[in-house]
CSV table of C-alpha atoms and ligand atoms in Angstrom, one decimal:
chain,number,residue,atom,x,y,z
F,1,UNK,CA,159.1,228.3,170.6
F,2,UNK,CA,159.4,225.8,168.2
F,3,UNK,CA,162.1,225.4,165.3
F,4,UNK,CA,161.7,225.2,162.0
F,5,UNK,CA,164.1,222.4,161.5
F,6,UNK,CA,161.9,219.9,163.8
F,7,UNK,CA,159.3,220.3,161.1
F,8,UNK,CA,161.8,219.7,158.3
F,9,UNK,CA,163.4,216.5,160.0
F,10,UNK,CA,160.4,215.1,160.6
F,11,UNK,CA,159.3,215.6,157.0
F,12,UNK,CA,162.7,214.0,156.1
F,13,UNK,CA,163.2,211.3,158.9
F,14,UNK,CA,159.0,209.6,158.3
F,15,UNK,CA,161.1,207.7,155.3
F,16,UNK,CA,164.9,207.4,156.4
F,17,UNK,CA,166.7,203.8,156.7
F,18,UNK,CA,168.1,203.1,159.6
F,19,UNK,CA,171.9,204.5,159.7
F,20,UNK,CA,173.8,206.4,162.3
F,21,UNK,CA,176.4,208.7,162.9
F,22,UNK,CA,180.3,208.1,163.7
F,23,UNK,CA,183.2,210.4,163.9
F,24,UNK,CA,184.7,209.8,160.6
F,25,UNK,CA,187.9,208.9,162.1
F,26,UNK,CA,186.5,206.2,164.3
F,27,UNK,CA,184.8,204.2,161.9
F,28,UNK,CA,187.8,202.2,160.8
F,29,UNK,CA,188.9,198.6,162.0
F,30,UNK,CA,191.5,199.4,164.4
F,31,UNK,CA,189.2,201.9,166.0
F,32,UNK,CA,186.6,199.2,166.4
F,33,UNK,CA,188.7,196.4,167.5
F,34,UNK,CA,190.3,198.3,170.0
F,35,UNK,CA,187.0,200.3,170.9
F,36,UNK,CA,189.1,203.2,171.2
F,37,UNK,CA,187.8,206.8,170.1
F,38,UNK,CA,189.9,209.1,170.7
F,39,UNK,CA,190.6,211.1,167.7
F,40,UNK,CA,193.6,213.5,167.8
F,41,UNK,CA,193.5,217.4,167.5
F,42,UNK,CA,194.9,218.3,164.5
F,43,UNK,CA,196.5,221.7,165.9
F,44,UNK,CA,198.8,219.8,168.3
F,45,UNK,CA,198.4,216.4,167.1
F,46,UNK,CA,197.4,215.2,170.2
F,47,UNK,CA,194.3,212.5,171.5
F,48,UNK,CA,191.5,214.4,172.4
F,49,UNK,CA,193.9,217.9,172.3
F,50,UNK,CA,195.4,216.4,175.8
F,51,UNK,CA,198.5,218.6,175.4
F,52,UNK,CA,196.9,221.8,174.7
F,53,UNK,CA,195.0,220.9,178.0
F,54,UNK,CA,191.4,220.7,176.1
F,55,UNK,CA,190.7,216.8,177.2
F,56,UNK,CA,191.5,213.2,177.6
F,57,UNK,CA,190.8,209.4,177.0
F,58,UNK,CA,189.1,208.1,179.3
F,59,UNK,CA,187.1,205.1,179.7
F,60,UNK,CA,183.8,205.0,179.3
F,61,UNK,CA,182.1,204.4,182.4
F,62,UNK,CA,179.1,201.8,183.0
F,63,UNK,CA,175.8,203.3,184.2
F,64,UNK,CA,174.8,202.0,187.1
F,65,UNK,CA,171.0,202.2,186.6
F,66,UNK,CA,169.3,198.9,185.3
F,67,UNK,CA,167.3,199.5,182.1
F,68,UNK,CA,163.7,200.3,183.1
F,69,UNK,CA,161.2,197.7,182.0
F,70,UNK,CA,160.1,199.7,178.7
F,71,UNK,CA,163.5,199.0,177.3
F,72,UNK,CA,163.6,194.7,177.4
F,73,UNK,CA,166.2,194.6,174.4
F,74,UNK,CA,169.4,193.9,176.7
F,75,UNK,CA,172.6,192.8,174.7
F,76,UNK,CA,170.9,193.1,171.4
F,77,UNK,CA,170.5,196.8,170.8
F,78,UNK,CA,173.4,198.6,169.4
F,79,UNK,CA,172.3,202.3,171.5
F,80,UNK,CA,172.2,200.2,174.8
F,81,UNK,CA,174.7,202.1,177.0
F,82,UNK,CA,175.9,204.3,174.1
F,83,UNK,CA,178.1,203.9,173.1
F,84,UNK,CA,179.6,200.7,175.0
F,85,UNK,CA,178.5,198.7,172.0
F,86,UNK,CA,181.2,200.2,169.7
F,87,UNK,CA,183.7,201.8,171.2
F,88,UNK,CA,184.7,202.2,175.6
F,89,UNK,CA,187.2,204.8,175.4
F,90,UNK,CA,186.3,208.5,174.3
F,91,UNK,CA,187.5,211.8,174.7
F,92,UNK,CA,186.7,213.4,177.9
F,93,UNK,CA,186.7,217.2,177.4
F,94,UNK,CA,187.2,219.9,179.8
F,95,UNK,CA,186.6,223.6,180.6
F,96,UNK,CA,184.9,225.3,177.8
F,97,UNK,CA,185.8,222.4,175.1
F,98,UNK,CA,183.6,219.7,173.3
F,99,UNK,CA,183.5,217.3,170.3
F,100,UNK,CA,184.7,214.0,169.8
F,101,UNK,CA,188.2,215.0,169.6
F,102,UNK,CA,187.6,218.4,171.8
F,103,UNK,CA,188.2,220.7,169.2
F,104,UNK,CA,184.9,222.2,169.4
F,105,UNK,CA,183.9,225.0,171.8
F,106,UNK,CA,181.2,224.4,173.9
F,107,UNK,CA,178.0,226.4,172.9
F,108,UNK,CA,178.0,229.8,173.8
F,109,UNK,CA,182.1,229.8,173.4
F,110,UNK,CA,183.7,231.0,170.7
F,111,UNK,CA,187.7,231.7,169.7
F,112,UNK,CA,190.7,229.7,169.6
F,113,UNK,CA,190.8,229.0,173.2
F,114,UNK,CA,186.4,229.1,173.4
F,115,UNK,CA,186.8,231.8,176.2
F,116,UNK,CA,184.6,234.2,173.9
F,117,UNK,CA,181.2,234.0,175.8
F,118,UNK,CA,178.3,234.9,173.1
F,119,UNK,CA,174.2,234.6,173.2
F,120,UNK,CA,172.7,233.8,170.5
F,121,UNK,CA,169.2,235.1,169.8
F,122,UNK,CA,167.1,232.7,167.6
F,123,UNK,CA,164.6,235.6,165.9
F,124,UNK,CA,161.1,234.7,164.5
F,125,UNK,CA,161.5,233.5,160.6
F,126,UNK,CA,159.3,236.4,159.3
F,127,UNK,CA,160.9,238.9,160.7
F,128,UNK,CA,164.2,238.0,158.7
F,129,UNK,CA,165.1,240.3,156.0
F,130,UNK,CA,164.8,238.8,152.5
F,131,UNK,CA,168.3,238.3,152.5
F,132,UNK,CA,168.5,236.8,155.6
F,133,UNK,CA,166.0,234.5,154.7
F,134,UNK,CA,167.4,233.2,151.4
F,135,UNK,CA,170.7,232.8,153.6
F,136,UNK,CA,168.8,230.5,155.7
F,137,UNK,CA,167.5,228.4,152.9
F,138,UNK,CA,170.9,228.5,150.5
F,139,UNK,CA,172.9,227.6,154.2
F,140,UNK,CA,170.5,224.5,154.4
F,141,UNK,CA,170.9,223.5,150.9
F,142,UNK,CA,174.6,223.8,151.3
F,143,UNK,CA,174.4,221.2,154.3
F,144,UNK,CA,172.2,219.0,152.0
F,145,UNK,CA,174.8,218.8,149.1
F,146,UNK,CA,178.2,219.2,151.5
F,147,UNK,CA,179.5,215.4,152.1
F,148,UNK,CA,180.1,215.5,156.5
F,149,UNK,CA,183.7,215.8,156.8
F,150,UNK,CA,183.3,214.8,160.4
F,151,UNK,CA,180.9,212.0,160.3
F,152,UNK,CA,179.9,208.9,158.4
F,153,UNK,CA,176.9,206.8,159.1
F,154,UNK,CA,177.0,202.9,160.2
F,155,UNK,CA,175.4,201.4,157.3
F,156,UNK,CA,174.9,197.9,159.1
F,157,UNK,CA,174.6,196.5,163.0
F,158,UNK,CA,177.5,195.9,165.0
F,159,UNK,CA,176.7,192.0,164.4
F,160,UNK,CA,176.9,192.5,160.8
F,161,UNK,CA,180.1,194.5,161.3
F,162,UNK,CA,181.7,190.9,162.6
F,163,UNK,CA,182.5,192.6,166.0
F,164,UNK,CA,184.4,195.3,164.5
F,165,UNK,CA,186.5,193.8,162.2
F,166,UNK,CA,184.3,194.7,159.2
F,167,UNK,CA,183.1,197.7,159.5
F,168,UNK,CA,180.1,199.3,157.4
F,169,UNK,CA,180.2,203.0,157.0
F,170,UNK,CA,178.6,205.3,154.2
F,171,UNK,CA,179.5,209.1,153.6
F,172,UNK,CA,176.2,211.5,154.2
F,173,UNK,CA,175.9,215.3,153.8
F,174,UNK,CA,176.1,217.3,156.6
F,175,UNK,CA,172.4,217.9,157.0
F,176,UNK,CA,172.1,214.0,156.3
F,177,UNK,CA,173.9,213.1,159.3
F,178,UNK,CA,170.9,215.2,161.5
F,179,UNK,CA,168.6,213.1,159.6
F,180,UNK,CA,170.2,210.0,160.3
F,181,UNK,CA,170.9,211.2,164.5
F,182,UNK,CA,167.6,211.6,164.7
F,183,UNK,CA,166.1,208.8,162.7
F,184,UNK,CA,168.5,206.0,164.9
F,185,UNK,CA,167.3,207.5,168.7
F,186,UNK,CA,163.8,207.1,167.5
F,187,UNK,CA,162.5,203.9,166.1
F,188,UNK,CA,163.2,200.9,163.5
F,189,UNK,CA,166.9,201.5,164.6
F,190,UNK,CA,169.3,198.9,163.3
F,191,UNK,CA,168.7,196.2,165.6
F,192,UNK,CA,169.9,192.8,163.7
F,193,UNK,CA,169.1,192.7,159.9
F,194,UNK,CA,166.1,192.3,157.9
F,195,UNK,CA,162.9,190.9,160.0
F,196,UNK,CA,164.6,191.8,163.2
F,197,UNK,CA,163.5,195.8,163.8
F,198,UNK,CA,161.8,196.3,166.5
F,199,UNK,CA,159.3,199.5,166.4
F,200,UNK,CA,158.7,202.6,168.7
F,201,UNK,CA,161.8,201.7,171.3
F,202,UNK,CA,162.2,205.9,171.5
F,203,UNK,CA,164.7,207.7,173.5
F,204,UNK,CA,163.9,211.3,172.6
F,205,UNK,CA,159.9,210.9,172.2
F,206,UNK,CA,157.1,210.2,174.2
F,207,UNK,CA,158.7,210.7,177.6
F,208,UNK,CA,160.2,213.7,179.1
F,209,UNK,CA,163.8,213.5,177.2
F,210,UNK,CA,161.1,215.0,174.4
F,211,UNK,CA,162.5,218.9,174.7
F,212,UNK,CA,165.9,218.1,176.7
F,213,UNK,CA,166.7,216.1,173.6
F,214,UNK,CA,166.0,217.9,170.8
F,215,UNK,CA,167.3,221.7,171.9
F,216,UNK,CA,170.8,219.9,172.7
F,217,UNK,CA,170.1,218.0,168.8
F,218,UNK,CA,169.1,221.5,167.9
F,219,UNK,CA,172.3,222.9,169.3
F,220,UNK,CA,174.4,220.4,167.6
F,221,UNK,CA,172.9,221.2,164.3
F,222,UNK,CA,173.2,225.2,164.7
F,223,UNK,CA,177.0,224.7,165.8
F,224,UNK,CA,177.3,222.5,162.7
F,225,UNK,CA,176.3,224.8,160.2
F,226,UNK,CA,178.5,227.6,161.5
F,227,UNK,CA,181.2,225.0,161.5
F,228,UNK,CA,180.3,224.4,157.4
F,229,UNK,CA,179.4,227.8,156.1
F,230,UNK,CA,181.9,229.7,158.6
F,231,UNK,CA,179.0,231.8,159.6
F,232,UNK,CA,179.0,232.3,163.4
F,233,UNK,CA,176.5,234.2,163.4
F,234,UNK,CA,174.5,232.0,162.3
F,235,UNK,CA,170.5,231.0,164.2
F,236,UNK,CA,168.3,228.3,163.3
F,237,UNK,CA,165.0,230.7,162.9
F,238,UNK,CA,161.9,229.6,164.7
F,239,UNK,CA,157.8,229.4,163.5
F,240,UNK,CA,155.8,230.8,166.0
F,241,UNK,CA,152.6,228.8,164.7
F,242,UNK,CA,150.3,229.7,167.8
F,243,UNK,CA,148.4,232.1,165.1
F,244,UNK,CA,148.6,230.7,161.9
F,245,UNK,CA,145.8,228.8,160.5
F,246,UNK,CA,148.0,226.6,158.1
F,247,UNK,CA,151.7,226.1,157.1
F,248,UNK,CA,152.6,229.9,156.2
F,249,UNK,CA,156.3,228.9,156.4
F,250,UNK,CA,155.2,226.4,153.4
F,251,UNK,CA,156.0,229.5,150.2
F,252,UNK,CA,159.0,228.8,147.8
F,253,UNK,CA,161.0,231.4,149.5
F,254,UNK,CA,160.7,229.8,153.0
F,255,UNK,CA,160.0,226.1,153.3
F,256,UNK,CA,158.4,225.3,149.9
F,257,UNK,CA,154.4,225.3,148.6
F,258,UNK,CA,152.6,222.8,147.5
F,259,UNK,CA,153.0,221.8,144.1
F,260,UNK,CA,150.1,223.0,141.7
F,261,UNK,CA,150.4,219.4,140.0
F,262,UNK,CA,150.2,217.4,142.9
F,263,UNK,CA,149.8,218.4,146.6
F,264,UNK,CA,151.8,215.3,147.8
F,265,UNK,CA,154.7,217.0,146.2
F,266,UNK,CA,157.0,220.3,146.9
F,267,UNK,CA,156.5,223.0,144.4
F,268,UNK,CA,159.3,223.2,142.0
F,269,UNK,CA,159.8,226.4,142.6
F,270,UNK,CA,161.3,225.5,146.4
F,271,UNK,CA,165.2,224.2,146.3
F,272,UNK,CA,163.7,221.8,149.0
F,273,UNK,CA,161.8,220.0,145.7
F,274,UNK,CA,165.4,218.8,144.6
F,275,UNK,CA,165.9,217.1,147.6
F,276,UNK,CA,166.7,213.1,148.5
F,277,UNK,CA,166.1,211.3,150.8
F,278,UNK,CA,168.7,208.4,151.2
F,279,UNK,CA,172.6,208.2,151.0
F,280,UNK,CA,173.0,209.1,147.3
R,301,LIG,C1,187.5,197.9,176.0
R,301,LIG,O1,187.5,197.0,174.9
R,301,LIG,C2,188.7,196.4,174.6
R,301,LIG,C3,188.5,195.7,173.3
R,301,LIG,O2,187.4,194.8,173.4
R,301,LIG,C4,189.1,195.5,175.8
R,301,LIG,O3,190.3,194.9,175.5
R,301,LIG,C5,189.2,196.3,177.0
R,301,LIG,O4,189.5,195.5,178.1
R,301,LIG,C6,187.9,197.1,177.3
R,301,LIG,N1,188.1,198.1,178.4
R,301,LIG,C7,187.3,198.2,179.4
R,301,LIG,C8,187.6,199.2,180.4
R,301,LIG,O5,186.3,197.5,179.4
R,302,LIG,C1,180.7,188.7,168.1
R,302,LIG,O1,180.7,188.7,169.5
R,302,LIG,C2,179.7,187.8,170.0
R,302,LIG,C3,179.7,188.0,171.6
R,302,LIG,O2,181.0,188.0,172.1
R,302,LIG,C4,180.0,186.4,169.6
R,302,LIG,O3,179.0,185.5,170.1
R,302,LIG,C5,180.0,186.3,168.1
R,302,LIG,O4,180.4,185.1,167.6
R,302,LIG,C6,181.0,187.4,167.5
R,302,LIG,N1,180.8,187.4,166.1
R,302,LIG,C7,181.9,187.5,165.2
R,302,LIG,C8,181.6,187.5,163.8
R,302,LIG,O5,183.0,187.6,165.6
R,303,LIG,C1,183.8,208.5,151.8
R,303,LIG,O1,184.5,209.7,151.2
R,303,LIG,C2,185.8,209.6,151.5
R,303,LIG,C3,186.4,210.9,151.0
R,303,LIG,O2,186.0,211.3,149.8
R,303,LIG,C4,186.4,208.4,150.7
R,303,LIG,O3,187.8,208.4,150.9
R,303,LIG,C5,185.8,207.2,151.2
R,303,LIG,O4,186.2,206.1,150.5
R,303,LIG,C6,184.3,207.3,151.1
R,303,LIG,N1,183.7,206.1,151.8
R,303,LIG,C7,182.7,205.4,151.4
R,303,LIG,C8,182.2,204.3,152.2
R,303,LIG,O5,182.2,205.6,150.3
């Protein structure tokens, strides 16, 4: 099974910048000078929801692995030991809780207290209804234009944010922030300013983090979208391509056609054809 959306991020990440995502509420000065993360939940007003019992700061502990010889970058690259670079004290959730301030439920949970279990059955894309289709598409189109409320993007290296004290964050929409996750564990990360990017260091490619990787990215992304739209119901659909002799996801009603002008280009008919790629 393969999901649609790893088709559409790749589309979308092939000409990203290099920016990457922070819990909104962390990417101030104080948060970075102290390296302290630890958001508090609004219901109780607590770090991490400590005194509804949901988690706790804690310090973020060292791996004890050396870094394997395909990774040589030590004490230059701002994912080394994520994320020891930027902050060393997160939130520590427990039970059935998640999030950077635990006010998440873990997938699978839902309710107040995330004791709901639920599966979630991602269906084949062509066996949507037409309304469950064009659901799909406006619900991606309303992550595309929906500013994160959650997360902004580091917009420069934690060198170029002088340690912390000047820190470099720009607001992304909620789909953007995917884009960007993705973009930053793959390649040309932000790694020291212009003529200092180093190509193909890849955490989630190439090796087997490949499909552990992207279903927990995948699972991120499908929570998020409930989170926006309020829809819990909501599935990322999948392609089951083993059959099909080209893109048949690629009509105006699904992913978007080729445009009769120019086949580089989306059809105009497809929302996807107003899309941008950067922060604005
Ligand atoms: C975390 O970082 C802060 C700020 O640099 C430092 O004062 C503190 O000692 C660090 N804590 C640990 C456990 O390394
Ligand atoms: C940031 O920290 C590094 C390592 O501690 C130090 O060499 C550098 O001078 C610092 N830069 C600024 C702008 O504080
Ligand atoms: C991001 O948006 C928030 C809320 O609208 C605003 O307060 C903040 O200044 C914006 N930040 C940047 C870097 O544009």
């Amino acid at each position: 099974m393969r999901s649609l959306l790893l088709s559409i991020t790749c589309f979308m990440v092939c000409f990203a910048p290099s920016y990457q995502q922070f819990p909104r509420r962390c990417a101030t000065r104080e948060a970075l000078l102290s390296k302290e993360c630890c958001p508090s939940w609004d219901p109780d007003g607590s770090p991490c929801g400590a005194r509804s019992g949901r988690g706790f700061c804690r310090d973020v502990g060292e791996p004890t692995q050396p870094d394997g010889p395909q990774f040589p970058f030590s004490g230059v690259d701002d994912r080394e030991k994520w994320p020891l670079v930027f902050y060393n004290r997160t939130c520590q959730c427990v039970g059935n809780f998640m999030g950077f301030n635990c006010g998440d439920c873990k997938f699978g949970y839902f309710g107040a207290n995330c004791n709901e279990r639920r599966e979630t059955v991602r269906r084949n894309i062509f066996h949507l209804s037409r309304a469950e289709t064009r659901r799909f598409i406006s619900y991606l189109n309303l992550a595309k234009t929906t500013v994160s409320t959650d997360y902004v993007v580091a917009s420069g290296t934690y060198q170029e944010m002088e340690n912390g004290s000047n820190p470099l964050f720009a607001n992304v929409s909620a789909y953007d922030v995917f884009v960007w996750m993705h973009y930053y564990v793959s390649r040309d990360a932000l790694l020291g300013g212009p003529g200092n990017v180093w190509t193909n260091v890849d955490f989630a490619h190439w090796a087997p983090g490949f499909l552990p990787w992207h279903r927990l990215y995948l699972l991120h992304w499908e929570n998020d979208i409930r989170k926006l739209t309020g829809d819990m119901s909501f599935f990322i659909p999948y392609w089951d391509w083993r059959d099909s002799s080209g893109c048949d996801v690629c009509t105006d009603e699904l992913m978007g056609d080729r445009s009769p002008r120019d086949p580089d280009l989306i059809s105009p008919g497809s929302v996807f054809s107003s899309w941008k790629v950067g922060l604005h």
